[in-house]
XYZ file of C-alpha atoms in Angstrom:
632
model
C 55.927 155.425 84.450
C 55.230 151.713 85.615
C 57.028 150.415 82.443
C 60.017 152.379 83.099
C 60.346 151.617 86.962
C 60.207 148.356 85.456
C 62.840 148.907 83.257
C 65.245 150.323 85.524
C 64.535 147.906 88.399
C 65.711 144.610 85.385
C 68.736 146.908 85.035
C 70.016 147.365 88.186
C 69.094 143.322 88.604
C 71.096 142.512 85.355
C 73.922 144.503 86.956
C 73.826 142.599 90.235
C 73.832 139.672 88.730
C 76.526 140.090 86.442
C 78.580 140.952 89.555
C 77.374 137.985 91.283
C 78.613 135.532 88.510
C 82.331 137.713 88.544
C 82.222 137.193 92.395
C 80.997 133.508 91.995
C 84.054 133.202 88.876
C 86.563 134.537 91.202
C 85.987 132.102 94.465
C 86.001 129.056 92.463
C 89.664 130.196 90.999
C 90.749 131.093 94.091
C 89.321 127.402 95.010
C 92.282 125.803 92.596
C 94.999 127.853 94.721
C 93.454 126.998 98.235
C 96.183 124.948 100.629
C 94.460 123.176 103.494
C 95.861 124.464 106.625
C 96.225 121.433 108.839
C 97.837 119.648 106.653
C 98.940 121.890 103.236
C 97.539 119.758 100.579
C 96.045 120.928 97.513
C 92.206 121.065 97.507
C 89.222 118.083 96.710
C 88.102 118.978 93.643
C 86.222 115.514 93.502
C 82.024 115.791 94.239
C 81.357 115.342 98.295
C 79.735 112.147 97.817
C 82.644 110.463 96.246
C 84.421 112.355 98.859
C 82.392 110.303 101.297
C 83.025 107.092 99.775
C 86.474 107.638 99.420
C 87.257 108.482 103.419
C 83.980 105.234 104.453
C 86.630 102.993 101.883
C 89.778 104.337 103.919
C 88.487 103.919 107.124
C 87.278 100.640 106.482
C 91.051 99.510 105.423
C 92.462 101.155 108.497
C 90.276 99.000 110.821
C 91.613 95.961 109.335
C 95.160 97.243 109.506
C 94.346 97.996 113.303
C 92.970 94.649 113.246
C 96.042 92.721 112.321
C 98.266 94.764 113.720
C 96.225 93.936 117.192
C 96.216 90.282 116.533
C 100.186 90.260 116.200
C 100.850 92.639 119.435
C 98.158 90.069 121.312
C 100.294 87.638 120.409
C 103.900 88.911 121.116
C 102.598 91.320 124.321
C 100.189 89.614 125.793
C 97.413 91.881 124.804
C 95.798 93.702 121.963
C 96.661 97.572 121.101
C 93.095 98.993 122.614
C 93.936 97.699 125.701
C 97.853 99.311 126.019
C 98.425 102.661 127.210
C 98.394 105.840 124.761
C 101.356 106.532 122.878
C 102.139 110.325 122.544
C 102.566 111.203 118.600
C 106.853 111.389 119.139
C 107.941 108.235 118.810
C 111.346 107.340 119.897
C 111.847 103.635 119.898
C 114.466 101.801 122.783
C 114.331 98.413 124.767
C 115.434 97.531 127.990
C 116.875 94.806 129.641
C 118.295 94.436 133.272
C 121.236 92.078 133.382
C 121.655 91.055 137.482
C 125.179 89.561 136.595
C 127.342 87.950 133.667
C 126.375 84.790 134.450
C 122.446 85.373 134.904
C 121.455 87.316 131.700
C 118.072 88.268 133.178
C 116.086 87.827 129.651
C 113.043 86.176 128.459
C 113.223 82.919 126.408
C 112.053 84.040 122.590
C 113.293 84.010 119.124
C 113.308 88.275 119.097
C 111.093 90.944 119.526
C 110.041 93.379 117.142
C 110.454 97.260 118.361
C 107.397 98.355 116.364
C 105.200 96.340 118.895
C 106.634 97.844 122.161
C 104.386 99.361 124.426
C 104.405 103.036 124.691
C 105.251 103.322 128.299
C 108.766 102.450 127.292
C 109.167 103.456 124.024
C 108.125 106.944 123.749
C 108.478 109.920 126.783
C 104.843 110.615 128.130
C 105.935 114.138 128.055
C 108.453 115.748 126.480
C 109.650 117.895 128.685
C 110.701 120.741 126.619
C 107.463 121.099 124.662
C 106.252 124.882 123.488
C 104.604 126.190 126.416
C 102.445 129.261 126.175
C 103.980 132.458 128.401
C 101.710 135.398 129.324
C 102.675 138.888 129.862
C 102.279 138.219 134.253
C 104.394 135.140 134.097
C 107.403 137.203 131.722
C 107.356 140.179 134.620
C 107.544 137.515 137.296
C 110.274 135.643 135.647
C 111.904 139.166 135.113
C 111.876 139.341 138.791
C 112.933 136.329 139.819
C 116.017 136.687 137.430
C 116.951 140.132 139.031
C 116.743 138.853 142.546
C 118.551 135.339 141.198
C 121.568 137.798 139.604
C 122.042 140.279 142.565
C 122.320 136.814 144.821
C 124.917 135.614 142.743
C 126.542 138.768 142.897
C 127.077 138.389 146.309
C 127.909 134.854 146.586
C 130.783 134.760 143.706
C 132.577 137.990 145.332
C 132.250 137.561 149.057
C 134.143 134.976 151.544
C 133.435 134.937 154.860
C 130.834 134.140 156.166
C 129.641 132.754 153.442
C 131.895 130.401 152.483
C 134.387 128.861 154.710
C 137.453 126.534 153.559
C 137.174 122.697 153.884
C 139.593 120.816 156.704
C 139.735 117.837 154.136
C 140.805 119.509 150.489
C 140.873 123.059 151.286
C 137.438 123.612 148.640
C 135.015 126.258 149.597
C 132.156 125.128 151.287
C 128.815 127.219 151.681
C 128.471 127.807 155.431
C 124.035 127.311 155.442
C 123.574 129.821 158.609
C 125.320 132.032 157.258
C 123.639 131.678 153.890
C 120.183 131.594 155.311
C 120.556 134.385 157.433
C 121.659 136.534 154.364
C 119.260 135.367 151.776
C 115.974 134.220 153.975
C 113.402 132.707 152.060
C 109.743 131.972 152.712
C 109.652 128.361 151.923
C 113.361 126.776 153.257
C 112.682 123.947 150.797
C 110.630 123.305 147.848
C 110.242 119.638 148.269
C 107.987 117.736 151.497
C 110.434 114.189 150.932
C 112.640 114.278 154.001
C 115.207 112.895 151.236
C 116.641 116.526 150.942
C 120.156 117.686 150.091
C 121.573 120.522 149.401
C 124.674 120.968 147.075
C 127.054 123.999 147.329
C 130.842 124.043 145.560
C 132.278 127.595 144.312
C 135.306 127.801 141.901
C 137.414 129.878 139.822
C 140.051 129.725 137.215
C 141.241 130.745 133.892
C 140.389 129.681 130.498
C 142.019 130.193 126.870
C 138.832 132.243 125.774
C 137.575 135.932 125.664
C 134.650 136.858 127.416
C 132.473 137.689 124.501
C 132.713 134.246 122.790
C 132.170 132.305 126.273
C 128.702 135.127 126.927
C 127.415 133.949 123.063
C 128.250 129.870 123.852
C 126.624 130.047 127.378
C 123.968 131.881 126.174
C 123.090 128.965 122.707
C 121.574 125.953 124.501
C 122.867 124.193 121.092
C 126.806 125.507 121.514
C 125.880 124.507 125.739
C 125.726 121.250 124.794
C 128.134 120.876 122.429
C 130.593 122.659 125.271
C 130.289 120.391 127.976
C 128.937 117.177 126.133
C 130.228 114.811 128.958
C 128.191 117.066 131.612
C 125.182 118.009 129.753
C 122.832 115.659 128.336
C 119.804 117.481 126.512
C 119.782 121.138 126.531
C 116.937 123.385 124.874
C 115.954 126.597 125.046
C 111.672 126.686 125.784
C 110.886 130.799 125.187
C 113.157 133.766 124.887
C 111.859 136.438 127.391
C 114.161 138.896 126.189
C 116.713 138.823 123.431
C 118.795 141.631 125.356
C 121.872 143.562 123.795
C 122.456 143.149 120.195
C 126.793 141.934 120.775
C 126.608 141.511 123.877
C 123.622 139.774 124.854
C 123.316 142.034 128.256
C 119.508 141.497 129.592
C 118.801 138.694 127.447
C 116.571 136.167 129.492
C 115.729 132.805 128.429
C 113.544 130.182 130.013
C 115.492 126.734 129.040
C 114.893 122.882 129.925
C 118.306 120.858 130.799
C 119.545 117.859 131.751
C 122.946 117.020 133.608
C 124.409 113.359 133.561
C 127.004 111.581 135.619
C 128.533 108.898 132.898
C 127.451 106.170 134.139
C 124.426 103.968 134.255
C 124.200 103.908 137.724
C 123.675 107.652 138.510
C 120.207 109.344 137.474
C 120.141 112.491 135.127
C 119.107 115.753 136.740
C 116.643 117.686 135.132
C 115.961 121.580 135.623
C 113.864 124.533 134.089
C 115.512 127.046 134.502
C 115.974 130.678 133.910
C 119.055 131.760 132.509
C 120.214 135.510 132.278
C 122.935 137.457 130.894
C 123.749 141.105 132.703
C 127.413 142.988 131.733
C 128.711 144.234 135.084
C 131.047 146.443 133.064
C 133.382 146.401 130.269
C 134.584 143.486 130.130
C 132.669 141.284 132.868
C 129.868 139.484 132.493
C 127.232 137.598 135.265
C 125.051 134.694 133.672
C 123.042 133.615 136.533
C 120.706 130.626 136.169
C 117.529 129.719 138.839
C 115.221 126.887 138.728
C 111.453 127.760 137.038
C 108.816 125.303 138.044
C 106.321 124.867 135.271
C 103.138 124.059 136.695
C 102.666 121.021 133.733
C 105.790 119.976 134.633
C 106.465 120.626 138.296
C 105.665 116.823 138.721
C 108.678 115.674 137.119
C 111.222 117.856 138.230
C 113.422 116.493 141.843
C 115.811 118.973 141.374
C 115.697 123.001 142.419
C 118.454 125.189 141.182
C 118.834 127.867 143.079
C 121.001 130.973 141.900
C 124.580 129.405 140.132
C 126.383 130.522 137.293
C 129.292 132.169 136.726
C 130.827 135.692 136.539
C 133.253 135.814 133.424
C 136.053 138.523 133.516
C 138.443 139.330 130.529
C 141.852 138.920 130.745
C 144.786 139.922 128.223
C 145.754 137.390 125.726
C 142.157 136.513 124.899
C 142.170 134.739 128.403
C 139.310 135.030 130.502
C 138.657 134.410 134.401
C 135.871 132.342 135.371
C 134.446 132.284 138.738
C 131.942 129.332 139.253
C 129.205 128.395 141.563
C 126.652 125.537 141.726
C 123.753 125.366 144.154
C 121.200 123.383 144.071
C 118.593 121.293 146.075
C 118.142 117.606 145.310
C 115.564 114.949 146.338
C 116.978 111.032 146.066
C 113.762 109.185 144.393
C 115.975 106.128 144.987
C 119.192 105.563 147.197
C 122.382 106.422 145.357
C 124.961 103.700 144.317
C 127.264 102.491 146.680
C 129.722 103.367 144.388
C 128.976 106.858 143.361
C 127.582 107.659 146.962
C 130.727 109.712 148.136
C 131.622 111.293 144.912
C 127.647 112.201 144.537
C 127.320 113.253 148.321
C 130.399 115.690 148.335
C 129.043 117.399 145.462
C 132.274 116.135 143.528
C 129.729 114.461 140.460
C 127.720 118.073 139.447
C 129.962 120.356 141.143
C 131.337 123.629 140.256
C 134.769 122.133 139.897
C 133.692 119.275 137.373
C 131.815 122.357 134.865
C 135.466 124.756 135.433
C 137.703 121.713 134.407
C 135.900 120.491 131.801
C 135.566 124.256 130.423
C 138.940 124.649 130.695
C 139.588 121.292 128.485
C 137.174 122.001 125.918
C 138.445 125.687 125.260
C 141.996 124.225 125.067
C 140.500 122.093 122.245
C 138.605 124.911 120.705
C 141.800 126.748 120.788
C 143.419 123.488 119.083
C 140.927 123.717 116.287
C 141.229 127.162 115.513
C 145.251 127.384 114.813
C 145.840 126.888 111.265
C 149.612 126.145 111.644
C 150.466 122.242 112.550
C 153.839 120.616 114.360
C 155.229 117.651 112.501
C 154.119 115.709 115.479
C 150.448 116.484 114.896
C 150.885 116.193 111.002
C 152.917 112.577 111.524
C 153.540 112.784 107.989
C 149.739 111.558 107.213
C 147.677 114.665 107.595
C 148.361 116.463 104.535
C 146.605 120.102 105.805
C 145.473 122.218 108.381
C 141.716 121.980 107.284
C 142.114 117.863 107.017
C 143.339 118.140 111.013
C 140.193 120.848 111.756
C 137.825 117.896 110.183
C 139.144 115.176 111.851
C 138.806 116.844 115.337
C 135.437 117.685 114.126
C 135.236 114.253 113.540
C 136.293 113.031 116.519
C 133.852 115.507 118.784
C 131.372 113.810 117.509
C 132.705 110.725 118.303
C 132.561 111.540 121.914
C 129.023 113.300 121.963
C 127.582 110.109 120.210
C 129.231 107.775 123.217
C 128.213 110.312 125.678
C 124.632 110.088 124.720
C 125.019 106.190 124.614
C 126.448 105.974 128.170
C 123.925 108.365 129.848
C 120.906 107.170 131.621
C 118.898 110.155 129.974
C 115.073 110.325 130.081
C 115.055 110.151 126.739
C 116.471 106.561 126.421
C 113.763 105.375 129.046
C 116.588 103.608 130.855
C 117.193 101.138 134.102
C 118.720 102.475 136.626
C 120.735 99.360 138.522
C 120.440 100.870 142.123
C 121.061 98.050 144.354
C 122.445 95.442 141.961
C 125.664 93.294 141.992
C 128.728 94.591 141.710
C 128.958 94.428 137.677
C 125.507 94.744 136.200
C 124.683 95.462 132.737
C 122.206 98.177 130.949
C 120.880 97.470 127.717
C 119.374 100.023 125.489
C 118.538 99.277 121.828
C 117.396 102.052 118.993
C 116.763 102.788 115.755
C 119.124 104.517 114.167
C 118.543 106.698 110.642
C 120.739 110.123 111.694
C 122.868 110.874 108.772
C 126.079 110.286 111.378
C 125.128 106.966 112.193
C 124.844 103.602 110.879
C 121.076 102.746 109.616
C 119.005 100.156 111.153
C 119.082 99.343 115.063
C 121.609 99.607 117.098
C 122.304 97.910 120.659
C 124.061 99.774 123.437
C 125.473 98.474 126.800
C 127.330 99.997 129.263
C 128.240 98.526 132.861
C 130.512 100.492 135.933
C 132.627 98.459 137.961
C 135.505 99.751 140.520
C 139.140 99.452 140.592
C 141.804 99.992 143.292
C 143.986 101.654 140.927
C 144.341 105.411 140.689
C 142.587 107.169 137.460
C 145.626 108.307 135.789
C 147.272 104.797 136.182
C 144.293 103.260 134.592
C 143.960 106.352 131.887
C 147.631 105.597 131.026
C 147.022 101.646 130.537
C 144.034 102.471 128.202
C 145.901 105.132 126.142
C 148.896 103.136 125.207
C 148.521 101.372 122.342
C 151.320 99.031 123.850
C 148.899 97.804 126.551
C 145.880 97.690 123.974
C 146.137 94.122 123.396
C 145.701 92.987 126.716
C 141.926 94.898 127.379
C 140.836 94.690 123.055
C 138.834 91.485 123.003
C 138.318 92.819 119.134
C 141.849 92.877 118.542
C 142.245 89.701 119.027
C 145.481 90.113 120.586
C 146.863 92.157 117.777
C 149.548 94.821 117.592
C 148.436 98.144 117.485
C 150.400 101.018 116.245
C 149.664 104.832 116.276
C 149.435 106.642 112.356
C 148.402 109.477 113.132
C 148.009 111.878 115.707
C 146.604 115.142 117.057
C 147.488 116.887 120.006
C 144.064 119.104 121.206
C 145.353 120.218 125.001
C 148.403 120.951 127.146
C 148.058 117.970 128.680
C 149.691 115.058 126.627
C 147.032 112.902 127.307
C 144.313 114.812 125.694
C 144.818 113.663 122.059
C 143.115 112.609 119.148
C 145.016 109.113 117.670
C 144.410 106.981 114.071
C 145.543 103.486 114.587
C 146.311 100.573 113.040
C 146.188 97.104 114.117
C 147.988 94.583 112.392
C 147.468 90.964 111.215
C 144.075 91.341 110.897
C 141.953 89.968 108.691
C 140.140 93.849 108.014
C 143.490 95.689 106.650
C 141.064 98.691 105.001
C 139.942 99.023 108.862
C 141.173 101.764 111.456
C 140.515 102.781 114.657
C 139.807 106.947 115.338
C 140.331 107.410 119.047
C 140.267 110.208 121.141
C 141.462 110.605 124.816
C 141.057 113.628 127.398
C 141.690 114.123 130.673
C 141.190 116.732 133.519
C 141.250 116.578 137.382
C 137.586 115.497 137.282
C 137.757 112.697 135.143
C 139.197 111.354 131.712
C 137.362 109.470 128.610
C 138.960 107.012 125.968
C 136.709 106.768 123.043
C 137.536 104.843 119.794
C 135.500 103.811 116.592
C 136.204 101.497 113.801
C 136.400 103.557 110.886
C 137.195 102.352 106.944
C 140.256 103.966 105.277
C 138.049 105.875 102.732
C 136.361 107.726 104.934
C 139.213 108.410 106.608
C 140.815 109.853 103.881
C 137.828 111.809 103.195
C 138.308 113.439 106.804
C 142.191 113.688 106.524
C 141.375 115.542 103.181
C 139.884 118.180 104.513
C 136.171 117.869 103.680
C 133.004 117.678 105.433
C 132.989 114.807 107.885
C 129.267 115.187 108.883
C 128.219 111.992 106.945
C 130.763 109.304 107.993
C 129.318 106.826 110.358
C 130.086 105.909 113.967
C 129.451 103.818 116.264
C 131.723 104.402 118.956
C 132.963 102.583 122.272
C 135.026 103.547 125.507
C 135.584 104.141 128.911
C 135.413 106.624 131.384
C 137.429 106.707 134.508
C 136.251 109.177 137.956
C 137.769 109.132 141.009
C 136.345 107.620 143.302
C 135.531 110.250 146.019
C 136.914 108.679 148.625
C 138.686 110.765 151.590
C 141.404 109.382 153.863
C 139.028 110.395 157.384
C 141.102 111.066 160.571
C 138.210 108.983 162.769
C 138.395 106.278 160.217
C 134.955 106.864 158.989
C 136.109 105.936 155.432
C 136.470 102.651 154.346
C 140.011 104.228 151.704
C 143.076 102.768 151.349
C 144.941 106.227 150.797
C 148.024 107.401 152.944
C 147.454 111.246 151.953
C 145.333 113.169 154.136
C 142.368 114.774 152.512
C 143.380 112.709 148.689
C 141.347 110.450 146.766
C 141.654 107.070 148.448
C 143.577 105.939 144.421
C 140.783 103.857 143.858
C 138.634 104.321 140.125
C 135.272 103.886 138.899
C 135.557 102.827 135.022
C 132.146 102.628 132.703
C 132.973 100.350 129.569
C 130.033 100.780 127.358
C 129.821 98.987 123.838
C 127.648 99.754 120.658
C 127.357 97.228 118.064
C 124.941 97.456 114.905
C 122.376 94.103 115.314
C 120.924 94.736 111.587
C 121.082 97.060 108.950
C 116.990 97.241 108.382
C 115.383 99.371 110.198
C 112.754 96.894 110.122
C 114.378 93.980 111.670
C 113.455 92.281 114.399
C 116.234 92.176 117.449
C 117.478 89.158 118.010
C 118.411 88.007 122.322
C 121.188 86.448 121.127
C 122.711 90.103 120.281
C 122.200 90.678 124.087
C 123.298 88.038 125.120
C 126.799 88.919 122.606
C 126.858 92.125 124.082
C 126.986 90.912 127.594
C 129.895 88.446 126.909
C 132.027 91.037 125.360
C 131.592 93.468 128.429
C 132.572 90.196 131.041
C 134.951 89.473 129.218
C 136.766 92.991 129.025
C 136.059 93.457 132.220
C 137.837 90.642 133.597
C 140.419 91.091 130.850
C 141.079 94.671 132.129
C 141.453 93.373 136.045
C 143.857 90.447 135.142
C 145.932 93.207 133.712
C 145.899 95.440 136.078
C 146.345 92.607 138.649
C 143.202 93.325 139.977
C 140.785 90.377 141.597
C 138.099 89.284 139.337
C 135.713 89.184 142.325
């Protein structure tokens, strides 16, 4: 009996074993397959030690790397990497110089600086401010709440007058009368900032727009399609966490927590930046409320001097595929710094972020939406050079994003880790320089510049004078005082000014060279944007096929009124005879972007600055002597 228990006890033993070794056969095949999951590589089949020796040899290279690399930034910096701030992992390389005047270029003596060795303060955001964030169930119910409360304020402030609002003595504009409004709607806290540099900003305005309701809900509601709608108002939009995808169609109780920020453009005026949450409700069929109220992040609540409180819009359909659109902007800002001198007033009144500005420049861009969508063409738009409707849809494509690129050039977004020339001399210069590699966009680094300067001349005088090609000479330093003649054009609004142009200058040296330009203009404002662009890719537009890949580097202006009232007590410093007008005088940015070297590894060179700089003075003072303007 011994022998057998024996026996049995080997067997079961053997059997173990022989399901140890298929067990131990099966890991090490699923060893081949295994992906690493930090960074998806296939697996180290190699022994450990070697492993070892292999990551001691590495690491030993990557000091002296570090080394050298130290040695060089000692050398151009002033001090070795281990003793300059930490750089966050996104990199997004720019320079900055502060130009006092055109005669004092404000820069450094050296041969050029290399934008690898830049120190991480301005080079790359210390937080980006629209970074995954992790929402619990508590904070979704409170946001909930909040964007309720924000929606039924809204409600009330978009569909009732008095006492709310009250109409202005100087333009007739509605203007939020703060009793009232506090009496209504009391809060706990009256402000959410301790600076005594407080103000509050209330407009309210309404109009129609060539656009149903449905398609204006989906683009308000796509912080991608928000940007690409108002590209001259908003700067960076993204969308942080859905809190609720609402209505399938419709997009009723959708709620989305989102990150923007709004530009003036214009290197003088600082970019606001809100978190905000935006909701969607359908009143009824056919009218929609999108309401959107500031969200303080606690990680972010630091960065943040501006508090939106409930704005939005309330869209209504019309026939036609019209819509109304009723608009309202409210918000609280804190001034780190003083504003301009020369954006005070239009900042002040609310004129620069206010409810009129987002309803005007709505109304534009669905007027060139509209534009886009007809397939039929007039022989005017065609001008016997644009062979097909889907040849004129890609060259507006084309030419939108034209204007986005020199939108984002002009703006002083965080992103760009820009100067802001508060208190400088009348005509001061921001440089920016980056590295360029998008697919739209020349490769290699690229040097913007943009400057403001004020005119006494009304805005649609000095739209008209940059428009005509006539006139072009006489402001074109690059033209060399060439004729200019329109090829082709392409009408995108009711207004004749807002057009899309090919030109052609002549007796140039470049014949294979045009010039894609596109002009718009609304009550708030008007832009004149052009690009060099070579005649094949031009033809590859006009053609009809996909545009995405041509590259621009565009240049322009942009012309604003002012904001100066004519003031009864003489409180105003404007020349205007009409009471309650703009005083006629304009503020015009010129910005430039030139390509300094095709490899992205190049080092920038101060005499590209100091290029730059030249060509602004001297379009500047190019553009006063022709408008018989003094160059003071």
């Amino acid at each position: 009996m011994k022998a057998q228990h024996e026996r049995a006890d080997n067997s079961a033993l053997r059997a173990e074993n022989d399901k140890i070794r298929c067990e131990n056969i099966a890991i090490r095949e699923a060893l081949k397959n295994v992906i690493c999951p930090s960074c998806g590589g296939p697996p180290v089949t190699e022994d450990s030690y070697f492993d070892d020796q292999k990551m001691r040899m590495e690491n030993a290279q990557l000091k002296e790397e570090l080394d050298r690399v130290s040695s060089i930034a000692a050398k151009y910096i002033g001090r070795p990497i281990s003793q300059l701030p930490p750089v966050q992992p996104v990199h997004i390389s720019s320079l900055d110089f502060r130009m006092a005047s055109f005669d004092g270029y404000g820069v450094g003596a050296g041969p050029s600086l290399d934008l690898d060795l830049l120190p991480g303060s301005s080079s790359s955001m210390p937080n980006l401010p629209f970074q995954p964030v992790v929402i619990s169930d508590m904070d979704k119910s409170l946001m909930s709440d909040i964007a309720a409360n924000a929606m039924e304020e809204l409600l009330r402030l978009l569909q009732t007058n008095e006492p709310l609002w009250i109409k202005s003595t100087n333009d007739g504009k509605d203007v939020l009368n703060l009793e009232s409004y506090e009496r209504i709607f009391p809060k706990p806290n009256n402000t959410h900032f301790k600076s005594p540099n407080i103000r509050v900003e209330a407009s309210r305005d309404s109009g129609v727009v060539i656009m149903n309701g449905l398609a204006l809900v989906d683009m308000f509601m796509d912080s991608n399609k928000w940007v690409e709608l108002f590209p001259t108002i908003v700067s960076i939009a993204k969308t942080i966490e859905v809190i609720s995808p609402g209505m399938l169609g419709t997009h009723s109780g959708s709620l989305q927590l989102m990150y923007e920020e709004l530009q003036v453009l214009s290197p003088l005026v600082p970019t606001r930046e809100f978190y905000t949450l935006r909701y969607c409700q359908q009143i009824e069929q056919g009218l929609w409320a999108i309401v959107n109220v500031s969200y303080e992040l606690p990680q972010f609540a630091s960065q943040c001097r501006s508090h939106r409180l409930p704005s939005g819009c309330l869209i209504q359909d019309m026939p036609n595929g019209y819509s109304k659109v009723t608009w309202l902007e409210h918000v609280e800002i804190e001034d780190k710094t003083p504003i301009h001198r020369l954006y005070r007033d239009l900042v002040h009144s609310g004129s620069a972020f206010g409810a009129e500005r987002w309803l005007t420049t709505l109304q534009r861009m669905c007027e060139r939406f509209a534009c886009l969508m007809v397939s039929s063409t007039s022989t005017r738009d065609l001008g016997g050079v644009i062979p097909s409707p889907e040849g004129k849809r890609s060259m507006m494509k084309l030419a939108q994003r034209m204007v986005n690129n020199f939108c984002t050039s002009v703006g002083t977004s965080n992103s760009h880790r820009s100067t802001t020339l508060s208190g400088s001399n009348e005509v001061g210069v921001r440089v920016t320089v980056h590295k360029s590699s998008d697919p739209g966009q020349p490769n290699g680094i690229v040097l913007s510049a943009a400057t403001t300067f004020w005119l006494p001349v009304s805005p649609q005088n000095v739209f008209n004078f940059f428009k005509d090609e006539r006139t072009r000479p006489q402001w074109d330093v690059l033209s060399n005082g060439n004729a200019v003649q329109e090829v082709a054009h392409i009408a995108n609004g009711s207004h004749p000014g807002n057009c899309i142009s090919v030109l052609r200058a002549f007796n140039t040296s470049h014949n294979n060279m045009l010039i894609l330009q596109e002009s718009c203009i609304d009550s708030s404002g008007s832009l004149v944007v052009y690009c060099p662009v070579d005649l094949p890719a031009i033809n590859v537009a006009m053609s009809g096929e996909d545009p995405s890949y041509i590259p621009l580097l565009p240049s322009g202006f942009t012309i604003t009124p002012d904001g100066h009232l004519e003031q009864g007590d003489g409180a105003s410093t404007s020349s205007s005879t009409g009471h309650g007008r703009s005083s006629g005088g304009s503020l015009i940015t010129v910005a430039f972007q030139i390509l300094v070297s095709s490899l992205p590894s190049a080092k920038l060179n101060l005499d590209s600055v100091t290029t730059v700089n030249n060509l602004i003075g001297t379009t500047v003072q190019q553009i006063k002597a022709a408008l018989n303007c003094p160059s003071s």
